Tab-separated table of C-alpha atoms and ligand atoms in Angstrom:
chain	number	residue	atom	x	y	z
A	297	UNK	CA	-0.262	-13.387	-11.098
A	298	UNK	CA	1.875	-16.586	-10.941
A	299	UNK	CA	0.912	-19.740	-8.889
A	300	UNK	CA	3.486	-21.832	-8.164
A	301	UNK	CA	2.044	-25.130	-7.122
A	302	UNK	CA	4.174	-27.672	-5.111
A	303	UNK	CA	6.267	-30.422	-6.381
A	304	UNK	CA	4.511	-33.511	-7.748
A	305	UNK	CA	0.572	-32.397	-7.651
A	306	UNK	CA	-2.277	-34.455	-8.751
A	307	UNK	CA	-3.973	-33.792	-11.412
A	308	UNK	CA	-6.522	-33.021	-9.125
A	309	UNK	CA	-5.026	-30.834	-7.210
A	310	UNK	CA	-3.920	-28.768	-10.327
A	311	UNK	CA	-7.931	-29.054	-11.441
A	312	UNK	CA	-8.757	-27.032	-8.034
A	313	UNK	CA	-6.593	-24.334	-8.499
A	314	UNK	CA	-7.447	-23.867	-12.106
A	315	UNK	CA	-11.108	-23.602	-11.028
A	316	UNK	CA	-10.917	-21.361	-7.878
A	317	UNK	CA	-8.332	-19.089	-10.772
A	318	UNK	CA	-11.782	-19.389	-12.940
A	319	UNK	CA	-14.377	-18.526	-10.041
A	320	UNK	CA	-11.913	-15.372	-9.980
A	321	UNK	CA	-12.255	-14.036	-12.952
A	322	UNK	CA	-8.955	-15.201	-14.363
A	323	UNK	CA	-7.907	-17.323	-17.313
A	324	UNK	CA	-5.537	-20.358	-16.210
A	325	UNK	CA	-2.582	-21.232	-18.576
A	326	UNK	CA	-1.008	-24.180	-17.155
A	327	UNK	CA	2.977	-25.258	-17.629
A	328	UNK	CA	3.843	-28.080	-16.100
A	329	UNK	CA	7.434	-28.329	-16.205
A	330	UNK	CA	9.947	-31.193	-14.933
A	331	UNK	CA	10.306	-29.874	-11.383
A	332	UNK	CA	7.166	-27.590	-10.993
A	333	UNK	CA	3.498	-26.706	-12.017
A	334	UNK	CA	2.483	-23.182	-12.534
A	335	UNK	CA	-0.295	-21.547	-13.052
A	336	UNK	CA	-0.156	-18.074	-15.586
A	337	UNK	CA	-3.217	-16.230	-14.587
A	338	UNK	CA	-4.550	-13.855	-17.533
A	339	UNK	CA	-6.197	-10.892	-16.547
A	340	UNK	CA	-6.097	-7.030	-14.848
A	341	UNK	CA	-5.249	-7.563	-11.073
A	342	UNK	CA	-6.626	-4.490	-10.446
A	343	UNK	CA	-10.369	-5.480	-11.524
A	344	UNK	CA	-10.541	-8.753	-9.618
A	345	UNK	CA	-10.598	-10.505	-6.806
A	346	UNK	CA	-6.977	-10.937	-5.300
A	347	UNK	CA	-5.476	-14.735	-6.168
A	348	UNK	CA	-3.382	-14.347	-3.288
A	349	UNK	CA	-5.963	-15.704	-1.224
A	350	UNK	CA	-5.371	-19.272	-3.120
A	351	UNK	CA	-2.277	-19.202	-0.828
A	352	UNK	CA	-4.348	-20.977	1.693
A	353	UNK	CA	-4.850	-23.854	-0.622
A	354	UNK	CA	-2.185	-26.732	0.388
A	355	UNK	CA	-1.108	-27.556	-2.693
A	356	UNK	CA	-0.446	-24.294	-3.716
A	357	UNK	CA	3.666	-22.487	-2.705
A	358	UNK	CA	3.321	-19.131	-3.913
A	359	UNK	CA	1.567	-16.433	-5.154
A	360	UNK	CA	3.280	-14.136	-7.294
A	361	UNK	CA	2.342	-10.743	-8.864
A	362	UNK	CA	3.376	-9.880	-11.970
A	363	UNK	CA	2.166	-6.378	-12.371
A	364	UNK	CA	3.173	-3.256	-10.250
A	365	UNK	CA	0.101	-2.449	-8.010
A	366	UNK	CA	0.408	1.215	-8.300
A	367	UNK	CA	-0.588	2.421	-12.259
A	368	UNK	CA	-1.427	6.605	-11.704
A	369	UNK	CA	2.199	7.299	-10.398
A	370	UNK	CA	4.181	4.305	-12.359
A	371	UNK	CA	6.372	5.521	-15.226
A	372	UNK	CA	4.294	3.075	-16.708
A	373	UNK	CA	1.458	5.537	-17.137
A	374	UNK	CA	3.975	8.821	-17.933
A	375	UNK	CA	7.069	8.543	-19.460
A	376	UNK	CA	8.371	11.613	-18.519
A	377	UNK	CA	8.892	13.985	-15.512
A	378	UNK	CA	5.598	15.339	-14.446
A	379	UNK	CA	5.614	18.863	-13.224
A	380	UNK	CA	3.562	20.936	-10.530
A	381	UNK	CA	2.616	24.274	-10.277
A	382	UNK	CA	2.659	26.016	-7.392
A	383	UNK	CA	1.694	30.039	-8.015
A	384	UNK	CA	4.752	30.685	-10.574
A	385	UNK	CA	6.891	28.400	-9.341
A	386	UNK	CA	7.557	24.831	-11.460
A	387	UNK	CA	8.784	21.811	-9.481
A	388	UNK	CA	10.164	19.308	-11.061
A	389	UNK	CA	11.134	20.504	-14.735
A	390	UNK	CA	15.288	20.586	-13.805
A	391	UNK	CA	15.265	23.347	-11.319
A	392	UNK	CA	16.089	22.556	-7.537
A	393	UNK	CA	13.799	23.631	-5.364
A	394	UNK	CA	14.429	24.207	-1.328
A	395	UNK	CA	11.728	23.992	0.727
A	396	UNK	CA	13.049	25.836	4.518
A	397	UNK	CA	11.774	26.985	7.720
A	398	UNK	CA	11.469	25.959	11.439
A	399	UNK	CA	9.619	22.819	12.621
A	400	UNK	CA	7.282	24.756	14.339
A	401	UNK	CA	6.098	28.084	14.012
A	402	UNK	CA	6.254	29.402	17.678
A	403	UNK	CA	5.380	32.969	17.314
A	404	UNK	CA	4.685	35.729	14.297
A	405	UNK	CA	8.031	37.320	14.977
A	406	UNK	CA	9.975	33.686	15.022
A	407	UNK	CA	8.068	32.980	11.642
A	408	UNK	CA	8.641	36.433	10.024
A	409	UNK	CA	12.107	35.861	10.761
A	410	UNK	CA	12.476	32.727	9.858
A	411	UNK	CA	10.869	33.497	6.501
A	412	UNK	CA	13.214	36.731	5.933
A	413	UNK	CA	16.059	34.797	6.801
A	414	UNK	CA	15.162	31.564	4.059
A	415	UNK	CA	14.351	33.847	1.546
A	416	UNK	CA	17.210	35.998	1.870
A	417	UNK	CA	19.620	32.558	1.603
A	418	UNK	CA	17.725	31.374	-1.801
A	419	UNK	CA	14.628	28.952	-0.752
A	420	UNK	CA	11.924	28.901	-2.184
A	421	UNK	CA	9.275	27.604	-0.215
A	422	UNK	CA	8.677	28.258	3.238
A	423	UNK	CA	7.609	25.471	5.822
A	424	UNK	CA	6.787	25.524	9.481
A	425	UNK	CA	4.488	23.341	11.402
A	426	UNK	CA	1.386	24.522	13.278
A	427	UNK	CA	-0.017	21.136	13.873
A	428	UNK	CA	2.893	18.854	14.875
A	429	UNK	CA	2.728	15.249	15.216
A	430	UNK	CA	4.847	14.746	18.667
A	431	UNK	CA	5.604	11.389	20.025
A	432	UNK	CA	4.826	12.602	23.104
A	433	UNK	CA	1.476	14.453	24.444
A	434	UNK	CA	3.128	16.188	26.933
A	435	UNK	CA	5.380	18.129	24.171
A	436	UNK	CA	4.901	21.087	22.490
A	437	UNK	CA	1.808	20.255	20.027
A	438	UNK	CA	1.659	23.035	17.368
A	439	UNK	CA	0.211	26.702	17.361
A	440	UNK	CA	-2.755	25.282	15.272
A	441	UNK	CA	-4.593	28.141	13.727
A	442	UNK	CA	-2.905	30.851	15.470
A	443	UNK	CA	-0.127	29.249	13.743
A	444	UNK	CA	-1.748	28.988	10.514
A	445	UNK	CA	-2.382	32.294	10.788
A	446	UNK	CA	1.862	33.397	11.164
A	447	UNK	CA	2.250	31.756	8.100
A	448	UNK	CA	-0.303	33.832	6.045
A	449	UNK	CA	1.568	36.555	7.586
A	450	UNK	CA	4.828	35.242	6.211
A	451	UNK	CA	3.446	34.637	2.688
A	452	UNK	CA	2.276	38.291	2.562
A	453	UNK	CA	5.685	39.877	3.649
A	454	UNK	CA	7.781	37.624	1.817
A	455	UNK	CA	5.671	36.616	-1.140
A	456	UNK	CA	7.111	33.170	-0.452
A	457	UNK	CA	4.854	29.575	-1.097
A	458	UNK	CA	3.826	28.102	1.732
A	459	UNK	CA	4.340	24.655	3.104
A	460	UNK	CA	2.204	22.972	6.312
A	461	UNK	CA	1.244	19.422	7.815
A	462	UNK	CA	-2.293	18.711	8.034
A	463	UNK	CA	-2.627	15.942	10.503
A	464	UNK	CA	-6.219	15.408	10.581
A	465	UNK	CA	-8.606	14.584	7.541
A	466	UNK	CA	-11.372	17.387	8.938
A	467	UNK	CA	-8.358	19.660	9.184
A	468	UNK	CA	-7.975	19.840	5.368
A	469	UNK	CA	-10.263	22.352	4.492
A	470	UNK	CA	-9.231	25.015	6.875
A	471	UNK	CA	-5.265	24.222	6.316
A	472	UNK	CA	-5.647	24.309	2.444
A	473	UNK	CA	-7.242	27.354	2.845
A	474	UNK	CA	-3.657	28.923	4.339
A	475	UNK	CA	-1.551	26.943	2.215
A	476	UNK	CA	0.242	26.710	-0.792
A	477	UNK	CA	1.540	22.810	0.108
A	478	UNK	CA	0.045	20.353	2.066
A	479	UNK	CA	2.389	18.380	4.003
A	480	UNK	CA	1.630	14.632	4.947
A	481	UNK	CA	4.118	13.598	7.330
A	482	UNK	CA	5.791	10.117	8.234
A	483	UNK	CA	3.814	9.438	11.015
A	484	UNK	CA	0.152	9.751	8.747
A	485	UNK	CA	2.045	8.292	5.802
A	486	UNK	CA	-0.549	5.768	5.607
A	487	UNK	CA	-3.549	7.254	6.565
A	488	UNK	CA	-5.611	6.471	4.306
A	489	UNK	CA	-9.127	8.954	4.845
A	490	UNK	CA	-6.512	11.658	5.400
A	491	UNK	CA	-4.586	10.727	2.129
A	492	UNK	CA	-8.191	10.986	0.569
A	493	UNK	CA	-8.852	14.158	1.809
A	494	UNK	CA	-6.102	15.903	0.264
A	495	UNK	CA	-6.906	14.518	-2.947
A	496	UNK	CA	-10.223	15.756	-2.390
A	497	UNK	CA	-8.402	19.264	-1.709
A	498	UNK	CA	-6.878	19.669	-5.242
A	499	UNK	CA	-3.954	21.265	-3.760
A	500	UNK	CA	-0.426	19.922	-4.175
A	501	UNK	CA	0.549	17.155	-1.312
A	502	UNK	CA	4.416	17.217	-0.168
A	503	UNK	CA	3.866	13.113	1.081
A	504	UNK	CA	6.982	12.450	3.634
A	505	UNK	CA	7.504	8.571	3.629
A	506	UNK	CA	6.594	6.568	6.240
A	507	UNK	CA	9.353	5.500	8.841
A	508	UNK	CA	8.346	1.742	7.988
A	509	UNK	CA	6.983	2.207	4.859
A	510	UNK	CA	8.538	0.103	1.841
A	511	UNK	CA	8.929	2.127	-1.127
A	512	UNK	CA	6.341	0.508	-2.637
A	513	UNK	CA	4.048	1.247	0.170
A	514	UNK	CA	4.755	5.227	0.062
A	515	UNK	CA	4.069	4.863	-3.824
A	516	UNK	CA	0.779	3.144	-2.973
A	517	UNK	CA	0.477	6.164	-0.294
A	518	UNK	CA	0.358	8.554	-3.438
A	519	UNK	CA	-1.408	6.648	-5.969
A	520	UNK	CA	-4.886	6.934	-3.039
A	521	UNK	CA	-4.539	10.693	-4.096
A	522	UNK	CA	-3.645	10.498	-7.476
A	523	UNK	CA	-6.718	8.156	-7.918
A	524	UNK	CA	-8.251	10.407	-5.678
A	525	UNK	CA	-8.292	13.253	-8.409
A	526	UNK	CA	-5.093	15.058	-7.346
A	527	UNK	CA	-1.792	14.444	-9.266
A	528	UNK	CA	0.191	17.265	-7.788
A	529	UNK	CA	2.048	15.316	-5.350
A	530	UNK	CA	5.448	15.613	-4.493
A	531	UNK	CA	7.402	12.672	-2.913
A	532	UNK	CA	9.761	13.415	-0.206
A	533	UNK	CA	12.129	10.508	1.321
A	534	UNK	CA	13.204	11.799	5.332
A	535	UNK	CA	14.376	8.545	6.876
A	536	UNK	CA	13.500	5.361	7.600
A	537	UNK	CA	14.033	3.900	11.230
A	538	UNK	CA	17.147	0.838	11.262
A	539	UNK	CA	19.398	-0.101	13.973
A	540	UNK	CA	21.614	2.842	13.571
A	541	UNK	CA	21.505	5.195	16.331
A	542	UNK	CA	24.173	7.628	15.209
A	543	UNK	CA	21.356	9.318	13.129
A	544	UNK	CA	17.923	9.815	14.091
A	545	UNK	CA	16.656	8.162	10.805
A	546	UNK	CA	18.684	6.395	8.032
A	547	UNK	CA	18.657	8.867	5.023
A	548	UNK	CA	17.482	5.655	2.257
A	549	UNK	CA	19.689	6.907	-0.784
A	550	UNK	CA	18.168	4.260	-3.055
A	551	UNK	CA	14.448	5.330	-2.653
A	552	UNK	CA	15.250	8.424	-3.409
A	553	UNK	CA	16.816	6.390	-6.889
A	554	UNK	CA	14.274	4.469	-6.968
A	555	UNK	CA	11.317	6.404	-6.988
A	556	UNK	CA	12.959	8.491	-9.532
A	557	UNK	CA	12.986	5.593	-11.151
A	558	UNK	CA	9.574	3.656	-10.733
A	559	UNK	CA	7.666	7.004	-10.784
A	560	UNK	CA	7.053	10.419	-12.749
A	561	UNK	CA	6.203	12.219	-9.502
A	562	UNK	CA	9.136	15.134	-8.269
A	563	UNK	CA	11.215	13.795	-5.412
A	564	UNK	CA	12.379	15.770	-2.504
A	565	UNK	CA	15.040	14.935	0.071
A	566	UNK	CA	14.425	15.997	3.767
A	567	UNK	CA	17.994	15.222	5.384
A	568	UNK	CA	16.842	17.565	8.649
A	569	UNK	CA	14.475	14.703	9.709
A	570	UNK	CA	16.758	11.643	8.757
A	571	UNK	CA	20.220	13.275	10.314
A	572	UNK	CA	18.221	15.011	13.175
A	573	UNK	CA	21.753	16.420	14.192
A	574	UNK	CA	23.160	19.776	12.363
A	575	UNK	CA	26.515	18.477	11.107
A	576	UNK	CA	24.987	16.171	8.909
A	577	UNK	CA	22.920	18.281	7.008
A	578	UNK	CA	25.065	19.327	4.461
A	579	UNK	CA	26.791	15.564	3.415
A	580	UNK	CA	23.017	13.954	3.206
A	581	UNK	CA	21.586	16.833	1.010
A	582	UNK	CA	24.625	16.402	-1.546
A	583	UNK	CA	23.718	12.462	-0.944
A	584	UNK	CA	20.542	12.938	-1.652
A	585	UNK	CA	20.783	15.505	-4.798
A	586	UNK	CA	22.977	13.033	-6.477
A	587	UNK	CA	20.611	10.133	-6.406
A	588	UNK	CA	18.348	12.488	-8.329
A	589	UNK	CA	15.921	14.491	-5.885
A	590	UNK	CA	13.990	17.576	-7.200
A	591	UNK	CA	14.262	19.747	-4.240
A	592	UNK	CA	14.918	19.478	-0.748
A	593	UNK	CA	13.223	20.439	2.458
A	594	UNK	CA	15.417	22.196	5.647
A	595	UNK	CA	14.716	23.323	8.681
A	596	UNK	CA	16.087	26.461	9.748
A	597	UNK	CA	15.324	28.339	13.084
A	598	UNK	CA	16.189	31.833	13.841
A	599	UNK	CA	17.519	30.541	17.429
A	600	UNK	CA	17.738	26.600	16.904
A	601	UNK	CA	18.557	26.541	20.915
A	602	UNK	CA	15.127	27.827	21.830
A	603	UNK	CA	13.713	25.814	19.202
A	604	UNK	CA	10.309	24.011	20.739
A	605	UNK	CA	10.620	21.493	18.846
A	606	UNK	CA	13.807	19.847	16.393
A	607	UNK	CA	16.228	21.813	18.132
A	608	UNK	CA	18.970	19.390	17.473
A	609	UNK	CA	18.413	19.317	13.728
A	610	UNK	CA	17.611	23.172	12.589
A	611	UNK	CA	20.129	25.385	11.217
A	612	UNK	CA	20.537	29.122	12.068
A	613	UNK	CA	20.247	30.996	9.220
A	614	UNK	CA	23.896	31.554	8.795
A	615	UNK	CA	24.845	27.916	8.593
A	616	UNK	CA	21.294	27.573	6.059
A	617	UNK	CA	23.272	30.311	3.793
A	618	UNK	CA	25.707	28.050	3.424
A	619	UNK	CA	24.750	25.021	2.501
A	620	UNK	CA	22.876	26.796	-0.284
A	621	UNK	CA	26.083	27.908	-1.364
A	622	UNK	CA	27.506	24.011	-0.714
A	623	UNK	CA	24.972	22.081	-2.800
A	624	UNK	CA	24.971	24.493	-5.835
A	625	UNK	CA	27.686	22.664	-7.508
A	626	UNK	CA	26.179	19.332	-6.876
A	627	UNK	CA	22.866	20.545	-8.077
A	628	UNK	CA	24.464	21.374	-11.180
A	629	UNK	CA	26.627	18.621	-11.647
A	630	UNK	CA	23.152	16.807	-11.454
A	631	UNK	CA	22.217	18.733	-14.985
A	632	UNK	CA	19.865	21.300	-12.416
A	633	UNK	CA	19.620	24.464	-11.480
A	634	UNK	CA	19.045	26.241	-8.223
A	635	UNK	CA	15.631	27.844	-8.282
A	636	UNK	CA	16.238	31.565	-8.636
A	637	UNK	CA	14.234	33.775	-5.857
A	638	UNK	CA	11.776	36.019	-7.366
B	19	LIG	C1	8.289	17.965	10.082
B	19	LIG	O1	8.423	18.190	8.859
B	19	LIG	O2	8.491	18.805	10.967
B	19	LIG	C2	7.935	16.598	10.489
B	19	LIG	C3	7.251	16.352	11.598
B	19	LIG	O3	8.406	15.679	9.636
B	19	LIG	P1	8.275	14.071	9.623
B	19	LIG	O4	6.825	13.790	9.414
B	19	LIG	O5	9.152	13.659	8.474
B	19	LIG	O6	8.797	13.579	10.950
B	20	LIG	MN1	10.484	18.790	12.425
């Protein structure tokens, strides 16, 4: 940390600060320069008290940190890519991975078809919701474990991974026990006990950022269950709320850049939640696979019109076919390759 103290202190003043610094557990190293006094503070942020606190002192501007407060999912700590397993499947070792399936899974023949229809078009993974998050409690809340159930159902007829939100920190157990992925989604983003909990799970965490969260904060988000024991977590950028209304959600390009950058973690690119209209699906996943994501996640719906939830954004399966066939050539044009079906 940095303490910038302001203009023309005494010598008194500066005293203070160096002390409360001291009665932290820091070193001071004081430059006083023409204009301004600061104060280096020499030590491991992460062990101490925080100095930002000395904000409240009057002589004292600004605090500023020097180091990055996340360590466990910083480049910092792993140079390269990291990889997760999930069964035989590798994400994030060059091949594109596509996550697809309806918001919600409604009923066992809506989720076997679904799941036919994804796997037949080249995903992957298969997703569908049986706890939903709603922003209203008079809509459609999830199947629960009725719906759980449909997707063990899926997994056995189409031998594809399996991809669910867990809302609820006691949930965990009984979810991971259905799943191959556990899905943290924007709204729980920051949920701290429920971020612990799927550490606690060991199974890999799909973590959806936060509609308000800074990029720092969703890397903060994963770091509680990295340093919860659990480094299979996979980041995945949807949207974050602006001022635009054309879209339901801004599709943030950079973060996808940037966490590529700042982190080792796989990033994924949901651009069903941040276009939450049909016609943008395609442009945003080509956006979003050029600024370096590792997979994507889509929703697809047998009969998006009698959807019960995300109507507006799911494909039918038809239009899902092709935008596989649309983003091959920018996923390898990106130096990736489509994940082959097994
Ligand atoms: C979803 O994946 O259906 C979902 C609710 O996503 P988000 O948390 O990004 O809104
Ligand atoms: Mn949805």
């Amino acid at each position: 940390m940095i303490i910038v103290i302001k203009a023309n202190p005494t010598d008194a003043q500066v005293q203070e600060v160096e002390a409360a610094v001291r009665s932290f557990g820091y070193e001071p190293r004081t430059i006083r320069g023409v204009e301004r006094t600061v104060v280096a503070c020499i030590g491991d942020e992460r062990k101490h008290h925080t100095l930002e606190t000395l904000t409240i002192l009057p002589q004292v501007e600004e605090v500023i940190p020097i180091q990055k407060k996340y360590k466990l999912v910083s480049r910092e700590s792993r140079k390269g890519d990291s990889t997760i397993s999930i069964g035989n499947l590798r994400i994030g070792n060059g091949t594109f991975h596509v996550v697809a399936g309806p918001c919600s899974v409604e009923s066992l023949e809506q989720t076997i078809a679904a799941a036919k229809a994804v796997k037949r078009a080249g995903a992957t993974l298969f997703r569908g919701g049986a706890y939903k998050p709603r922003t209203s409690p008079y809509d459609f809340q999830g199947k629960g474990r009725e719906g759980l159930d449909y997707l063990k159902q899926a997994k056995a007829q189409t031998g594809l991974a399996i991809v669910t939100e867990v809302m609820a920190p006691e949930d965990v157990e009984l979810v991971a026990a259905y799943t191959d992925v556990l899905q943290i989604g924007t709204r729980n983003a920051q949920n701290t006990p429920l971020l612990t909990a799927c550490a606690e799970s060991k199974k890999p965490v799909l973590l959806k950022r936060g509609f308000a969260s800074t990029i720092q904060e969703w890397l903060l988000a994963a770091e509680y269950i990295c340093a919860g024991g659990n480094e299979q977590v996979i980041l995945c950028e949807r949207g974050i709320r602006t001022f635009e209304t054309a879209t339901r959600n801004t599709l943030d390009v950079s973060a996808i850049a940037v966490a590529k950058k700042e982190s080792h973690l796989p990033v994924f690119v949901d651009p069903s939640h941040a276009a939450g209209r049909v016609d943008m699906i395609t442009p945003l996943a080509r956006a979003g696979i050029a600024a370096g994501a590792d997979g994507m996640l889509i929703e697809v719906h047998p009969n998006p019109a009698a959807a019960w939830s995300d109507g507006a954004q799911q494909l039918k399966p038809e239009q899902f076919e092709k935008l596989m066939k649309d983003i091959e050539p920018f996923v390898n044009v990106c130096g990736k390759k489509l994940a082959a079906t097994g």
